[in-house]
Coordinates of C-alpha atoms in Angstrom, one line a residue:
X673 CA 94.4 107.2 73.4
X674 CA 97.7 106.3 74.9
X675 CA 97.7 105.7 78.5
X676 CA 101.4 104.7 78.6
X677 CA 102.8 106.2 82.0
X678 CA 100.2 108.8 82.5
X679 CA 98.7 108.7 85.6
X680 CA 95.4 107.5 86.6
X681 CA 93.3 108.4 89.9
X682 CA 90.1 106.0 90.9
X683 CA 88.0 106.1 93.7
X684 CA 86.8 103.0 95.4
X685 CA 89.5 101.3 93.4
X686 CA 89.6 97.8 95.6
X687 CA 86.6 96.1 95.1
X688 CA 83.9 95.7 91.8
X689 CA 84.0 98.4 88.7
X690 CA 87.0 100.2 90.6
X691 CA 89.2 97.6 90.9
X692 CA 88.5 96.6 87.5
X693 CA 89.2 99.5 86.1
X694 CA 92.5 99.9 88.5
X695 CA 93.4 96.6 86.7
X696 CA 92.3 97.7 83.0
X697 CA 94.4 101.6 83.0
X698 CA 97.5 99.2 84.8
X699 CA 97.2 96.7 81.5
X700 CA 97.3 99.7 79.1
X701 CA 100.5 101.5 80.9
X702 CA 99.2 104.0 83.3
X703 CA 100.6 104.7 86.5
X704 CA 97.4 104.5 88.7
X705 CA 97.0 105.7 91.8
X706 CA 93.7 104.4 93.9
X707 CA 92.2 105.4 97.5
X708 CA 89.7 103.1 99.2
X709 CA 88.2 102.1 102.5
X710 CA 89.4 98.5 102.4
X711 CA 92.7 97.6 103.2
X712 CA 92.8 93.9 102.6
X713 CA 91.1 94.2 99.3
X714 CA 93.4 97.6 98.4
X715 CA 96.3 95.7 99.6
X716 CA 95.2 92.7 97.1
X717 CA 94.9 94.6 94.5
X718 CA 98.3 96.7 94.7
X719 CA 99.5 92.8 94.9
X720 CA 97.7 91.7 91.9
X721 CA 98.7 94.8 89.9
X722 CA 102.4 94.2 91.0
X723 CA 102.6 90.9 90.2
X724 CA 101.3 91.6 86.3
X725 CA 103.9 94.6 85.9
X726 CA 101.8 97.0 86.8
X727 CA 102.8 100.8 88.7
X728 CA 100.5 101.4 91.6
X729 CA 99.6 103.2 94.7
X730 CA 96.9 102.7 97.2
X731 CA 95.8 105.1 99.8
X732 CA 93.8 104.3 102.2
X733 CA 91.0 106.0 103.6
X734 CA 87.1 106.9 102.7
X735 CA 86.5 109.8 100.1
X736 CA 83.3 110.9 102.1
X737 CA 85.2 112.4 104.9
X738 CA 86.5 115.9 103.9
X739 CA 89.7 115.5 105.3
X740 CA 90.3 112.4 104.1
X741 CA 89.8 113.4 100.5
X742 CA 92.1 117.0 101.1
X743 CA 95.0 114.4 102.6
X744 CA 94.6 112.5 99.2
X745 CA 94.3 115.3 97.5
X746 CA 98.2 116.7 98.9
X747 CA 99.1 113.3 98.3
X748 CA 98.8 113.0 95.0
X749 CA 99.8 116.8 94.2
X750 CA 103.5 116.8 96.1
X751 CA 104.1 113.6 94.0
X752 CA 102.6 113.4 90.6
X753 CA 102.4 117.0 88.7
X754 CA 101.1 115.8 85.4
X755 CA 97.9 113.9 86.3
X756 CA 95.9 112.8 83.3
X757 CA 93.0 110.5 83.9

C-alpha cells in the first residue's frame, strides 16, 4: 500500500510500539497525527520526526478520559477530512 500523504492516527504514539510505529508511517510518507499522555517524550518525538522530514502532530492528553478522546476526536475532524490509517 501507498502511505504517501495519507494520514495516520496512533494512540500512545510517544513511547514503545507507538512511537515506533509514529516513526515507521512518517518513513513511508504519511502525515501522522499522534495523542499521548507524555509531553516530553511526544515533544521528542514530533522533534525526531521533524528533523527526518517527516509531517507530524502531537496532541496531548490521555485517551481514557472521555473528553479527552471527543477533543481529539474534533481535532482531527475540523482539520484532516480524508483520514486513512
Amino acid at each position: 500500500m501507498d502511505y504517501k500523504n495519507k494520514v495516520c492516527i496512533i494512540t500512545g504514539g510517544a513511547l514503545g510500539i507507538g512511537r515506533c510505529l509514529t516513526r515507521e508511517f512518517s518513513n513511508v510518507g504519511a502525515k501522522v497525527i499522534f495523542i499521548d499522555k507524555n509531553k516530553e517524550a511526544g515533544n521528542e518525538n514530533v522533534e525526531y520526526i521533524k528533523r527526518k522530514g517527516g509531517e507530524v502532530e502531537f496532541f496531548l492528553g490521555d485517551i481514557a478520559e472521555e473528553d479527552t478522546l471527543y477533543k481529539f476526536a474534533e481535532f482531527i475532524i475540523k482539520k484532516y477530512k480524508n483520514i486513512k490509517i
